[in-house]
Coordinates of C-alpha atoms and ligand atoms in Angstrom, one line a residue:
M52 CA 14.9 -4.7 -8.6
A53 CA 11.7 -2.6 -8.2
V54 CA 9.3 -2.9 -11.0
R55 CA 7.8 0.5 -11.9
L56 CA 5.2 0.9 -14.4
V57 CA 3.4 3.8 -15.9
V58 CA 0.5 2.8 -18.2
L59 CA -0.8 5.3 -20.8
G60 CA -3.7 4.8 -23.1
P61 CA -6.9 6.6 -24.3
P62 CA -10.2 6.2 -22.8
G63 CA -11.8 3.0 -23.7
A64 CA -8.4 1.1 -24.2
G65 CA -8.8 -1.0 -21.0
K66 CA -5.8 0.8 -19.2
G67 CA -7.5 0.7 -15.7
T68 CA -8.2 -3.1 -16.1
Q69 CA -4.8 -3.8 -17.5
A70 CA -3.0 -1.9 -14.6
E71 CA -5.1 -3.5 -12.1
R72 CA -4.3 -7.1 -13.6
F73 CA -0.4 -6.4 -13.8
A74 CA -0.3 -5.1 -10.2
R75 CA -2.3 -8.1 -8.9
E76 CA -0.2 -10.7 -10.7
R77 CA 3.0 -9.0 -9.3
G78 CA 1.7 -8.3 -5.8
L79 CA 2.2 -4.4 -6.5
P80 CA 0.1 -1.5 -5.5
K81 CA -1.9 -0.1 -8.4
I82 CA -2.0 3.6 -7.8
S83 CA -4.7 5.5 -9.9
T84 CA -5.0 9.3 -9.2
G85 CA -8.8 9.1 -8.6
D86 CA -8.1 6.6 -5.8
I87 CA -5.2 8.4 -4.2
L88 CA -7.2 11.8 -4.3
R89 CA -10.0 10.1 -2.4
E90 CA -7.6 8.5 0.1
A91 CA -5.7 11.7 0.5
V92 CA -9.0 13.7 1.2
Q93 CA -10.2 11.0 3.5
S94 CA -6.9 11.0 5.4
G95 CA -7.3 14.5 6.3
S96 CA -3.5 15.2 5.7
E97 CA -2.6 18.7 4.9
L98 CA -2.5 18.1 1.1
G99 CA -5.6 16.1 1.3
R100 CA -7.4 19.0 3.0
A101 CA -6.0 21.4 0.3
A102 CA -7.2 19.2 -2.5
R103 CA -10.6 18.8 -0.8
A104 CA -10.9 22.7 -1.0
V105 CA -10.0 22.7 -4.7
M106 CA -12.4 20.0 -5.6
E107 CA -15.3 21.5 -3.7
T108 CA -15.0 24.5 -6.0
G109 CA -15.4 22.1 -8.9
K110 CA -12.0 22.8 -10.3
L111 CA -9.3 20.0 -11.2
V112 CA -6.4 19.4 -8.9
G113 CA -3.3 21.3 -10.3
D114 CA 0.1 19.8 -11.2
D115 CA 1.8 20.8 -7.9
M116 CA -0.9 19.4 -5.7
M117 CA -1.2 16.2 -7.8
I118 CA 2.6 15.7 -7.7
G119 CA 2.7 16.2 -3.8
I120 CA -0.3 13.7 -3.4
V121 CA 1.6 11.1 -5.6
R122 CA 5.0 11.7 -3.9
E123 CA 3.2 11.0 -0.4
R124 CA 1.7 7.8 -1.8
L125 CA 5.0 6.5 -3.3
E126 CA 6.8 7.1 0.0
R127 CA 4.7 4.4 1.7
T128 CA 6.4 1.0 2.4
D129 CA 4.2 -0.9 0.0
A130 CA 5.6 1.1 -2.9
Q131 CA 9.1 0.5 -2.4
R132 CA 9.2 -2.9 -4.3
G133 CA 7.4 -1.1 -7.2
F134 CA 4.2 0.1 -8.4
V135 CA 1.8 0.5 -11.3
L136 CA 0.7 4.1 -12.1
D137 CA -2.6 4.6 -13.7
G138 CA -3.6 8.3 -14.6
F139 CA -0.3 9.8 -13.5
P140 CA 1.7 11.5 -15.0
R141 CA -0.7 13.3 -17.3
T142 CA 1.6 16.4 -18.1
V143 CA 5.3 16.7 -18.9
L144 CA 5.6 18.6 -15.7
Q145 CA 4.2 15.9 -13.8
A146 CA 6.4 13.3 -15.7
R147 CA 9.6 15.5 -14.8
A148 CA 8.6 15.5 -11.2
L149 CA 8.0 11.5 -11.2
D150 CA 11.6 11.2 -12.7
R151 CA 13.0 13.4 -9.7
M152 CA 11.1 11.3 -7.0
L153 CA 12.7 8.0 -8.6
D154 CA 16.1 9.2 -8.3
D155 CA 17.8 5.7 -8.1
D156 CA 18.8 2.9 -10.3
S157 CA 15.5 0.9 -10.8
P158 CA 14.0 1.7 -14.3
L159 CA 10.6 3.2 -14.9
A160 CA 8.8 1.1 -17.6
V161 CA 6.3 3.1 -19.5
V162 CA 3.7 1.3 -21.6
D163 CA 1.4 3.0 -24.0
I164 CA -1.7 1.0 -24.9
E165 CA -2.5 2.0 -28.4
V166 CA -6.0 1.3 -30.0
P167 CA -7.3 3.0 -33.2
E168 CA -9.9 5.4 -32.9
E169 CA -12.5 3.3 -34.9
A170 CA -12.0 0.3 -32.4
I171 CA -12.6 2.2 -29.4
V172 CA -15.7 4.0 -30.9
R173 CA -17.0 0.5 -31.7
R174 CA -16.2 -0.8 -28.3
L175 CA -17.6 1.9 -26.2
S176 CA -20.6 2.7 -28.3
A177 CA -21.6 -1.0 -27.9
R178 CA -21.6 -0.9 -24.2
R179 CA -24.8 -0.7 -22.3
I180 CA -25.5 -0.3 -18.6
C181 CA -28.6 -1.0 -16.6
G182 CA -30.8 1.9 -16.3
S183 CA -32.1 0.5 -12.8
C184 CA -28.9 -0.5 -11.0
G185 CA -26.0 0.8 -13.2
W186 CA -24.4 -2.5 -13.7
T187 CA -22.3 -2.7 -16.9
A188 CA -24.0 -5.4 -19.1
V189 CA -22.3 -8.3 -20.9
P190 CA -22.0 -7.5 -24.5
G191 CA -24.9 -8.7 -26.4
A192 CA -27.2 -9.1 -23.3
A193 CA -31.0 -8.2 -23.7
S194 CA -31.4 -7.1 -20.0
C195 CA -29.4 -6.6 -16.9
S196 CA -27.9 -9.8 -15.5
R197 CA -28.0 -8.6 -12.0
C198 CA -31.7 -7.2 -11.7
G199 CA -33.3 -7.7 -15.0
G200 CA -33.6 -4.0 -15.6
E201 CA -33.6 -2.3 -19.1
L202 CA -30.2 -1.6 -20.5
V203 CA -29.2 1.9 -21.7
Q204 CA -26.3 3.7 -23.1
R205 CA -24.3 6.3 -21.1
R206 CA -24.3 9.6 -22.5
D207 CA -20.4 9.4 -22.3
D208 CA -20.5 6.3 -24.5
A209 CA -22.5 7.9 -27.5
E210 CA -20.3 8.0 -30.6
D211 CA -19.9 11.7 -30.7
V212 CA -18.9 12.0 -27.2
V213 CA -16.3 9.2 -27.4
R214 CA -14.8 10.9 -30.6
E215 CA -14.6 14.1 -28.6
R216 CA -12.9 12.5 -25.5
L217 CA -10.4 10.7 -27.8
H218 CA -9.4 14.0 -29.5
V219 CA -9.0 15.8 -26.1
Y220 CA -6.9 12.9 -24.9
A221 CA -4.6 12.9 -27.9
R222 CA -4.2 16.7 -27.7
D223 CA -3.4 16.6 -23.9
T224 CA -1.1 13.7 -24.1
Q225 CA 0.8 14.0 -27.1
Q226 CA 3.6 15.9 -25.4
L227 CA 3.8 13.3 -22.6
V228 CA 4.2 10.5 -25.0
D229 CA 6.8 12.4 -26.9
F230 CA 8.5 12.8 -23.7
Y231 CA 8.8 9.2 -23.0
R232 CA 9.1 7.8 -26.6
D233 CA 12.8 8.0 -27.0
R234 CA 13.5 6.2 -23.8
P235 CA 14.7 2.5 -23.9
T236 CA 12.1 1.8 -21.2
F237 CA 9.3 2.9 -23.3
R238 CA 7.1 0.4 -25.2
S239 CA 3.9 0.6 -27.4
V240 CA 1.5 -2.3 -26.9
D241 CA -1.4 -3.1 -29.3
G242 CA -4.6 -2.7 -27.4
D243 CA -7.0 -4.0 -30.2
Q244 CA -6.6 -7.6 -29.0
S245 CA -8.0 -9.8 -26.4
P246 CA -7.5 -8.8 -22.7
D247 CA -5.2 -11.7 -22.2
A248 CA -3.1 -11.0 -25.3
V249 CA -2.8 -7.4 -24.1
A250 CA -1.6 -8.3 -20.7
A251 CA 1.0 -10.8 -22.2
D252 CA 2.2 -7.9 -24.5
I253 CA 2.4 -5.5 -21.4
A254 CA 4.5 -8.3 -19.3
A255 CA 6.9 -8.7 -22.3
A256 CA 7.1 -4.9 -22.7
V257 CA 8.1 -4.5 -19.0
A258 CA 10.5 -7.3 -19.1
A259 CA 12.2 -5.8 -22.3
A260 CA 12.1 -2.3 -20.7
V261 CA 14.0 -3.6 -17.6
R262 CA 16.5 -5.5 -19.9
G263 CA 16.9 -2.4 -21.9
H264 CA 17.7 -0.3 -18.9
E265 CA 20.5 -2.6 -17.5
Ligands
LIG469 ZN1 -29.7 -4.0 -13.0

Protein backbone atom coordinates (compact mmCIF):
# COMPACT_ATOMS: atom_id res chain seq x y z
CA MET A 1 0.00 0.00 0.00
CA ALA A 2 1.27 3.47 -0.83
CA VAL A 3 2.38 5.67 2.07
CA ARG A 4 1.04 9.16 1.58
CA LEU A 5 1.81 11.76 4.15
CA VAL A 6 0.91 15.41 4.56
CA VAL A 7 2.98 17.21 7.20
CA LEU A 8 1.47 20.31 8.78
CA GLY A 9 3.07 22.57 11.36
CA PRO A 10 3.95 26.17 12.12
CA PRO A 11 7.17 27.85 10.99
CA GLY A 12 9.99 26.74 13.26
CA ALA A 13 8.39 23.37 14.11
CA GLY A 14 10.95 21.45 12.04
CA LYS A 15 8.35 20.41 9.48
CA GLY A 16 10.65 20.51 6.44
CA THR A 17 13.42 18.58 8.20
CA GLN A 18 11.02 15.93 9.47
CA ALA A 19 9.32 15.58 6.08
CA GLU A 20 12.72 15.16 4.46
CA ARG A 21 13.80 12.55 7.00
CA PHE A 22 10.62 10.48 6.74
CA ALA A 23 10.82 10.55 2.94
CA ARG A 24 14.48 9.50 2.92
CA GLU A 25 13.90 6.64 5.37
CA ARG A 26 11.00 5.29 3.31
CA GLY A 27 12.53 5.95 -0.09
CA LEU A 28 9.68 8.27 -1.05
CA PRO A 29 9.81 11.61 -2.84
CA LYS A 30 9.49 14.63 -0.58
CA ILE A 31 7.35 17.08 -2.45
CA SER A 32 7.59 20.64 -1.21
CA THR A 33 5.71 23.39 -2.96
CA GLY A 34 8.79 25.61 -3.19
CA ASP A 35 10.75 22.87 -4.97
CA ILE A 36 8.02 21.84 -7.38
CA LEU A 37 7.24 25.43 -8.29
CA ARG A 38 10.90 25.92 -9.18
CA GLU A 39 10.91 22.63 -11.12
CA ALA A 40 7.73 23.51 -13.01
CA VAL A 41 9.15 26.89 -13.97
CA GLN A 42 12.42 25.28 -15.12
CA SER A 43 10.63 22.53 -17.07
CA GLY A 44 8.93 25.17 -19.18
CA SER A 45 5.60 23.26 -19.09
CA GLU A 46 2.47 25.27 -19.79
CA LEU A 47 1.70 25.49 -16.05
CA GLY A 48 5.31 26.34 -15.28
CA ARG A 49 5.25 29.24 -17.72
CA ALA A 50 1.98 30.48 -16.24
CA ALA A 51 3.42 30.21 -12.69
CA ARG A 52 6.52 32.15 -13.73
CA ALA A 53 4.35 34.93 -15.15
CA VAL A 54 2.48 35.20 -11.81
CA MET A 55 5.65 35.14 -9.71
CA GLU A 56 7.33 37.77 -11.88
CA THR A 57 4.58 40.18 -10.86
CA GLY A 58 5.48 39.46 -7.21
CA LYS A 59 2.17 37.71 -6.53
CA LEU A 60 1.55 34.35 -4.90
CA VAL A 61 0.54 31.45 -7.11
CA GLY A 62 -3.20 30.89 -6.61
CA ASP A 63 -5.05 27.73 -5.59
CA ASP A 64 -5.92 26.53 -9.10
CA MET A 65 -2.39 26.84 -10.40
CA MET A 66 -0.83 25.28 -7.30
CA ILE A 67 -3.28 22.37 -7.53
CA GLY A 68 -2.39 21.85 -11.18
CA ILE A 69 1.33 21.84 -10.43
CA VAL A 70 0.93 19.36 -7.55
CA ARG A 71 -1.27 17.13 -9.72
CA GLU A 72 1.41 17.07 -12.44
CA ARG A 73 4.01 16.15 -9.82
CA LEU A 74 1.93 13.38 -8.21
CA GLU A 75 1.33 11.77 -11.60
CA ARG A 76 5.03 11.05 -12.01
CA THR A 77 6.11 7.41 -11.54
CA ASP A 78 8.21 8.00 -8.41
CA ALA A 79 5.10 9.18 -6.54
CA GLN A 80 3.04 6.07 -7.24
CA ARG A 81 4.43 4.22 -4.21
CA GLY A 82 3.71 7.19 -2.01
CA PHE A 83 5.01 10.64 -1.15
CA VAL A 84 5.49 13.20 1.58
CA LEU A 85 3.90 16.59 1.01
CA ASP A 86 5.38 19.68 2.65
CA GLY A 87 3.61 23.00 2.17
CA PHE A 88 0.59 21.58 0.38
CA PRO A 89 -2.32 21.69 0.95
CA ARG A 90 -2.38 25.15 2.46
CA THR A 91 -6.12 25.82 2.09
CA VAL A 92 -9.30 23.75 2.40
CA LEU A 93 -9.84 24.16 -1.33
CA GLN A 94 -6.42 22.61 -1.99
CA ALA A 95 -7.16 19.82 0.53
CA ARG A 96 -10.39 18.94 -1.28
CA ALA A 97 -8.57 18.90 -4.61
CA LEU A 98 -5.91 16.59 -3.13
CA ASP A 99 -8.63 14.17 -1.99
CA ARG A 100 -9.95 14.06 -5.54
CA MET A 101 -6.47 13.40 -6.94
CA LEU A 102 -6.09 10.40 -4.61
CA ASP A 103 -9.31 8.72 -5.52
CA ASP A 104 -8.33 5.16 -4.56
CA ASP A 105 -7.94 2.89 -1.52
CA SER A 106 -4.61 4.04 -0.07
CA PRO A 107 -4.99 6.27 2.99
CA LEU A 108 -3.70 9.82 3.27
CA ALA A 109 -1.98 10.27 6.63
CA VAL A 110 -2.02 13.83 7.97
CA VAL A 111 0.40 14.68 10.76
CA ASP A 112 0.23 18.05 12.50
CA ILE A 113 3.45 18.91 14.36
CA GLU A 114 2.39 20.97 17.37
CA VAL A 115 4.83 23.20 19.20
CA PRO A 116 3.82 25.82 21.80
CA GLU A 117 4.35 29.39 20.65
CA GLU A 118 6.82 30.09 23.45
CA ALA A 119 9.00 27.13 22.44
CA ILE A 120 9.14 28.28 18.82
CA VAL A 121 9.95 31.84 19.84
CA ARG A 122 12.75 30.50 22.05
CA ARG A 123 14.05 28.23 19.29
CA LEU A 124 14.00 30.78 16.46
CA SER A 125 15.10 33.81 18.41
CA ALA A 126 18.21 31.89 19.50
CA ARG A 127 19.13 31.09 15.89
CA ARG A 128 22.11 32.89 14.39
CA ILE A 129 23.48 32.88 10.87
CA CYS A 130 26.86 33.92 9.53
CA GLY A 131 26.84 37.52 8.35
CA SER A 132 29.49 36.67 5.72
CA CYS A 133 28.48 33.33 4.20
CA GLY A 134 24.90 32.78 5.43
CA TRP A 135 25.64 29.44 7.13
CA THR A 136 23.26 28.57 10.00
CA ALA A 137 25.38 28.45 13.15
CA VAL A 138 25.48 25.59 15.64
CA PRO A 139 23.51 26.73 18.74
CA GLY A 140 25.85 28.45 21.20
CA ALA A 141 28.72 28.92 18.70
CA ALA A 142 30.71 32.15 18.98
CA SER A 143 31.53 32.46 15.27
CA CYS A 144 30.83 30.75 11.93
CA SER A 145 32.17 27.18 11.87
CA ARG A 146 32.62 27.39 8.12
CA CYS A 147 34.36 30.73 7.57
CA GLY A 148 34.88 32.21 11.06
CA GLY A 149 32.58 35.13 10.22
CA GLU A 150 30.52 37.08 12.71
CA LEU A 151 27.11 35.67 13.65
CA VAL A 152 23.97 37.75 13.21
CA GLN A 153 20.24 37.28 13.68
CA ARG A 154 17.98 37.15 10.62
CA ARG A 155 15.30 39.82 10.74
CA ASP A 156 12.75 36.98 10.27
CA ASP A 157 13.95 35.38 13.52
CA ALA A 158 13.45 38.44 15.71
CA GLU A 159 10.88 37.73 18.42
CA ASP A 160 8.18 40.15 17.22
CA VAL A 161 8.48 38.86 13.63
CA VAL A 162 8.31 35.22 14.79
CA ARG A 163 5.16 35.92 16.81
CA GLU A 164 3.56 37.67 13.86
CA ARG A 165 4.42 34.75 11.51
CA LEU A 166 2.93 32.28 14.01
CA HIS A 167 -0.30 34.27 14.28
CA VAL A 168 -0.61 34.50 10.50
CA TYR A 169 0.03 30.75 10.24
CA ALA A 170 -2.57 29.94 12.92
CA ARG A 171 -5.15 32.19 11.26
CA ASP A 172 -4.51 30.77 7.79
CA THR A 173 -4.39 27.08 8.70
CA GLN A 174 -7.04 26.71 11.41
CA GLN A 175 -9.69 25.79 8.86
CA LEU A 176 -7.34 23.32 7.18
CA VAL A 177 -6.57 21.55 10.47
CA ASP A 178 -10.31 21.48 11.29
CA PHE A 179 -10.95 19.96 7.85
CA TYR A 180 -8.63 17.03 8.64
CA ARG A 181 -9.03 16.72 12.42
CA ASP A 182 -11.97 14.30 12.53
CA ARG A 183 -10.44 11.80 10.13
CA PRO A 184 -9.10 8.51 11.47
CA THR A 185 -5.89 9.18 9.51
CA PHE A 186 -5.16 12.49 11.29
CA ARG A 187 -2.67 12.65 14.17
CA SER A 188 -1.13 15.45 16.22
CA VAL A 189 2.50 15.00 17.18
CA ASP A 190 4.34 16.84 19.97
CA GLY A 191 7.06 18.81 18.19
CA ASP A 192 8.61 20.13 21.40
CA GLN A 193 10.99 17.16 21.76
CA SER A 194 14.29 16.07 20.24
CA PRO A 195 14.26 15.59 16.44
CA ASP A 196 14.67 11.81 16.94
CA ALA A 197 11.66 11.64 19.27
CA VAL A 198 9.55 13.69 16.84
CA ALA A 199 10.59 11.40 13.95
CA ALA A 200 9.63 8.32 16.00
CA ASP A 201 6.23 9.84 16.84
CA ILE A 202 5.62 10.68 13.17
CA ALA A 203 6.45 7.09 12.14
CA ALA A 204 4.06 5.78 14.82
CA ALA A 205 1.37 8.26 13.77
CA VAL A 206 1.61 7.17 10.14
CA ALA A 207 1.45 3.48 11.12
CA ALA A 208 -1.61 4.17 13.29
CA ALA A 209 -3.22 6.23 10.53
CA VAL A 210 -2.76 3.39 8.04
CA ARG A 211 -4.17 0.85 10.53
CA GLY A 212 -7.06 3.18 11.38
CA HIS A 213 -7.93 3.33 7.72
CA GLU A 214 -8.06 -0.43 7.18
ZN1 LIG B 1 30.46 31.97 7.50
